[in-house]
Amino acid sequence: MTWSTLAATAGGTVLGVLATLFAEHVRRRGDRTDHARETLRTAFSAYLTALSTARDAFIRAEPAPERVGKGHIAISEHGVYAERLQLDLVVPRTLTAKTGPAVDSVLDLHDAVVAGHAPDSPEYLRAWRAARRTRAALIEEMRKSLQRP
């Protein structure tokens, strides 16, 4: 066997090993990205579910003027704050800051209901529309964050 044959075989082996290592690195990075995206999706889903559960419960609440301004207590009973803390662990602060208006709008809806405003009253409709609008804006931001590479 000649020296050039050995060198070519060794070079080919090294290139093969390097190509395999690079391919494995790319695959693992993709797996980490998929896992991170799934973690975000799960956290988003849990938060939106808690927020929707609170909103739906508030819509069915009986008028009780003494509870106006105390929605933060009721909303915590539905796990909204706990799920928001989970979001704080896995998403950038810029996105968690956008959860505030969604919570505030649900709290405003709570206050409209417990203040005794009828579902067809301007106060109720304003609060309901604001809750829908802020939730939709939050969902759009969440979708954007899931699409990033």
mmCIF file of C-alpha atoms in Angstrom:
data_model
loop_
_atom_site.group_PDB
_atom_site.id
_atom_site.type_symbol
_atom_site.label_atom_id
_atom_site.label_comp_id
_atom_site.label_asym_id
_atom_site.label_seq_id
_atom_site.Cartn_x
_atom_site.Cartn_y
_atom_site.Cartn_z
ATOM 1 C CA MET A 1 0.000 0.000 0.000
ATOM 2 C CA THR A 2 1.319 3.394 -0.857
ATOM 3 C CA TRP A 3 1.564 6.369 1.361
ATOM 4 C CA SER A 4 -0.988 8.364 -0.672
ATOM 5 C CA THR A 5 -3.602 5.626 -0.326
ATOM 6 C CA LEU A 6 -3.253 5.641 3.469
ATOM 7 C CA ALA A 7 -3.458 9.444 3.577
ATOM 8 C CA ALA A 8 -6.562 9.474 1.365
ATOM 9 C CA THR A 9 -8.235 6.792 3.508
ATOM 10 C CA ALA A 10 -7.416 8.654 6.729
ATOM 11 C CA GLY A 11 -8.603 11.950 5.258
ATOM 12 C CA GLY A 12 -11.843 10.371 4.089
ATOM 13 C CA THR A 13 -12.396 8.841 7.501
ATOM 14 C CA VAL A 14 -11.837 12.163 9.257
ATOM 15 C CA LEU A 15 -14.204 13.927 6.845
ATOM 16 C CA GLY A 16 -16.845 11.239 7.376
ATOM 17 C CA VAL A 17 -16.612 11.512 11.151
ATOM 18 C CA LEU A 18 -16.788 15.329 10.986
ATOM 19 C CA ALA A 19 -19.816 15.203 8.685
ATOM 20 C CA THR A 20 -21.551 12.768 11.039
ATOM 21 C CA LEU A 21 -20.802 14.953 14.071
ATOM 22 C CA PHE A 22 -22.089 18.048 12.275
ATOM 23 C CA ALA A 23 -25.291 16.285 11.204
ATOM 24 C CA GLU A 24 -25.855 15.096 14.779
ATOM 25 C CA HIS A 25 -25.304 18.637 16.086
ATOM 26 C CA VAL A 26 -27.872 20.039 13.646
ATOM 27 C CA ARG A 27 -30.367 17.323 14.574
ATOM 28 C CA ARG A 28 -29.969 17.960 18.310
ATOM 29 C CA ARG A 29 -30.337 21.690 17.847
ATOM 30 C CA GLY A 30 -33.579 21.058 15.944
ATOM 31 C CA ASP A 31 -34.792 18.759 18.715
ATOM 32 C CA ARG A 32 -34.066 21.451 21.321
ATOM 33 C CA THR A 33 -35.941 24.022 19.239
ATOM 34 C CA ASP A 34 -38.930 21.691 18.880
ATOM 35 C CA HIS A 35 -38.890 20.990 22.622
ATOM 36 C CA ALA A 36 -38.700 24.708 23.465
ATOM 37 C CA ARG A 37 -41.570 25.461 21.082
ATOM 38 C CA GLU A 38 -43.686 22.700 22.641
ATOM 39 C CA THR A 39 -42.931 24.039 26.133
ATOM 40 C CA LEU A 40 -44.113 27.488 25.028
ATOM 41 C CA ARG A 41 -47.226 26.067 23.393
ATOM 42 C CA THR A 42 -48.122 24.196 26.586
ATOM 43 C CA ALA A 43 -47.570 27.253 28.786
ATOM 44 C CA PHE A 44 -49.581 29.475 26.447
ATOM 45 C CA SER A 45 -52.427 26.998 26.324
ATOM 46 C CA ALA A 46 -52.586 26.628 30.109
ATOM 47 C CA TYR A 47 -52.583 30.404 30.622
ATOM 48 C CA LEU A 48 -55.263 31.061 28.004
ATOM 49 C CA THR A 49 -57.396 28.257 29.425
ATOM 50 C CA ALA A 50 -57.190 29.703 32.949
ATOM 51 C CA LEU A 51 -57.998 33.184 31.639
ATOM 52 C CA SER A 52 -60.980 31.896 29.644
ATOM 53 C CA THR A 53 -62.252 29.887 32.605
ATOM 54 C CA ALA A 54 -62.139 32.986 34.795
ATOM 55 C CA ARG A 55 -63.861 35.092 32.142
ATOM 56 C CA ASP A 56 -66.612 32.501 31.674
ATOM 57 C CA ALA A 57 -67.155 32.259 35.434
ATOM 58 C CA PHE A 58 -67.346 36.029 35.721
ATOM 59 C CA ILE A 59 -69.997 36.218 33.024
ATOM 60 C CA ARG A 60 -72.199 33.917 35.100
ATOM 61 C CA ALA A 61 -71.566 35.780 38.365
ATOM 62 C CA GLU A 62 -74.449 37.298 40.241
ATOM 63 C CA PRO A 63 -74.502 41.044 40.791
ATOM 64 C CA ALA A 64 -72.790 41.905 44.058
ATOM 65 C CA PRO A 65 -71.677 45.544 44.253
ATOM 66 C CA GLU A 66 -69.493 44.796 47.258
ATOM 67 C CA ARG A 67 -67.277 42.633 44.992
ATOM 68 C CA VAL A 68 -66.531 45.430 42.489
ATOM 69 C CA GLY A 69 -62.778 45.910 42.414
ATOM 70 C CA LYS A 70 -62.117 42.510 43.969
ATOM 71 C CA GLY A 71 -61.789 40.546 40.730
ATOM 72 C CA HIS A 72 -58.093 39.951 41.391
ATOM 73 C CA ILE A 73 -59.107 37.612 44.204
ATOM 74 C CA ALA A 74 -61.589 35.779 42.003
ATOM 75 C CA ILE A 75 -59.188 35.565 39.073
ATOM 76 C CA SER A 76 -56.516 33.972 41.247
ATOM 77 C CA GLU A 77 -59.024 31.276 42.232
ATOM 78 C CA HIS A 78 -59.096 30.226 38.580
ATOM 79 C CA GLY A 79 -55.315 29.829 38.420
ATOM 80 C CA VAL A 80 -54.632 32.788 36.156
ATOM 81 C CA TYR A 81 -51.836 34.202 38.298
ATOM 82 C CA ALA A 82 -50.258 30.786 38.794
ATOM 83 C CA GLU A 83 -50.204 30.166 35.043
ATOM 84 C CA ARG A 84 -48.808 33.655 34.478
ATOM 85 C CA LEU A 85 -45.928 32.791 36.800
ATOM 86 C CA GLN A 86 -45.281 29.701 34.681
ATOM 87 C CA LEU A 87 -45.144 31.923 31.601
ATOM 88 C CA ASP A 88 -42.580 34.130 33.334
ATOM 89 C CA LEU A 89 -40.279 31.116 33.477
ATOM 90 C CA VAL A 90 -40.376 30.239 29.789
ATOM 91 C CA VAL A 91 -41.121 33.362 27.727
ATOM 92 C CA PRO A 92 -39.353 36.681 27.276
ATOM 93 C CA ARG A 93 -40.449 39.592 29.471
ATOM 94 C CA THR A 94 -41.690 41.450 26.414
ATOM 95 C CA LEU A 95 -44.360 38.811 25.941
ATOM 96 C CA THR A 96 -45.312 38.388 29.591
ATOM 97 C CA ALA A 97 -45.795 42.156 29.775
ATOM 98 C CA LYS A 98 -48.514 41.738 27.147
ATOM 99 C CA THR A 99 -50.477 39.410 29.409
ATOM 100 C CA GLY A 100 -51.321 42.336 31.682
ATOM 101 C CA PRO A 101 -53.912 43.986 29.403
ATOM 102 C CA ALA A 102 -55.662 40.627 28.930
ATOM 103 C CA VAL A 103 -55.956 40.172 32.697
ATOM 104 C CA ASP A 104 -57.040 43.779 33.198
ATOM 105 C CA SER A 105 -59.785 43.460 30.604
ATOM 106 C CA VAL A 106 -61.139 40.313 32.272
ATOM 107 C CA LEU A 107 -61.077 42.140 35.606
ATOM 108 C CA ASP A 108 -63.033 44.998 34.029
ATOM 109 C CA LEU A 109 -65.577 42.475 32.756
ATOM 110 C CA HIS A 110 -65.837 41.056 36.275
ATOM 111 C CA ASP A 111 -66.535 44.517 37.651
ATOM 112 C CA ALA A 112 -69.180 45.209 35.005
ATOM 113 C CA VAL A 113 -70.997 41.978 35.845
ATOM 114 C CA VAL A 114 -70.865 42.248 39.632
ATOM 115 C CA ALA A 115 -71.870 45.926 39.406
ATOM 116 C CA GLY A 116 -75.123 44.633 37.938
ATOM 117 C CA HIS A 117 -74.770 45.795 34.339
ATOM 118 C CA ALA A 118 -77.011 43.776 32.028
ATOM 119 C CA PRO A 119 -75.437 41.889 29.107
ATOM 120 C CA ASP A 120 -76.910 44.391 26.662
ATOM 121 C CA SER A 121 -75.743 47.481 28.573
ATOM 122 C CA PRO A 122 -73.008 49.704 27.102
ATOM 123 C CA GLU A 123 -70.748 49.070 30.114
ATOM 124 C CA TYR A 124 -71.012 45.310 29.808
ATOM 125 C CA LEU A 125 -70.577 45.338 26.025
ATOM 126 C CA ARG A 126 -67.540 47.624 26.273
ATOM 127 C CA ALA A 127 -65.914 45.317 28.831
ATOM 128 C CA TRP A 128 -66.810 42.173 26.846
ATOM 129 C CA ARG A 129 -65.398 43.569 23.608
ATOM 130 C CA ALA A 130 -62.227 44.753 25.322
ATOM 131 C CA ALA A 131 -61.714 41.276 26.825
ATOM 132 C CA ARG A 132 -62.139 39.656 23.409
ATOM 133 C CA ARG A 133 -59.880 42.204 21.704
ATOM 134 C CA THR A 134 -57.021 41.939 24.216
ATOM 135 C CA ARG A 135 -57.238 38.144 24.236
ATOM 136 C CA ALA A 136 -57.056 38.071 20.436
ATOM 137 C CA ALA A 137 -54.045 40.431 20.476
ATOM 138 C CA LEU A 138 -52.303 38.237 23.046
ATOM 139 C CA ILE A 139 -52.980 35.088 21.023
ATOM 140 C CA GLU A 140 -51.506 36.785 17.949
ATOM 141 C CA GLU A 141 -48.327 37.650 19.872
ATOM 142 C CA MET A 142 -48.127 34.082 21.149
ATOM 143 C CA ARG A 143 -48.451 32.724 17.620
ATOM 144 C CA LYS A 144 -45.667 35.012 16.447
ATOM 145 C CA SER A 145 -43.370 33.784 19.183
ATOM 146 C CA LEU A 146 -44.082 30.167 18.222
ATOM 147 C CA GLN A 147 -43.182 30.841 14.587
ATOM 148 C CA ARG A 148 -39.732 32.247 15.286
ATOM 149 C CA PRO A 149 -36.907 29.901 14.320
#
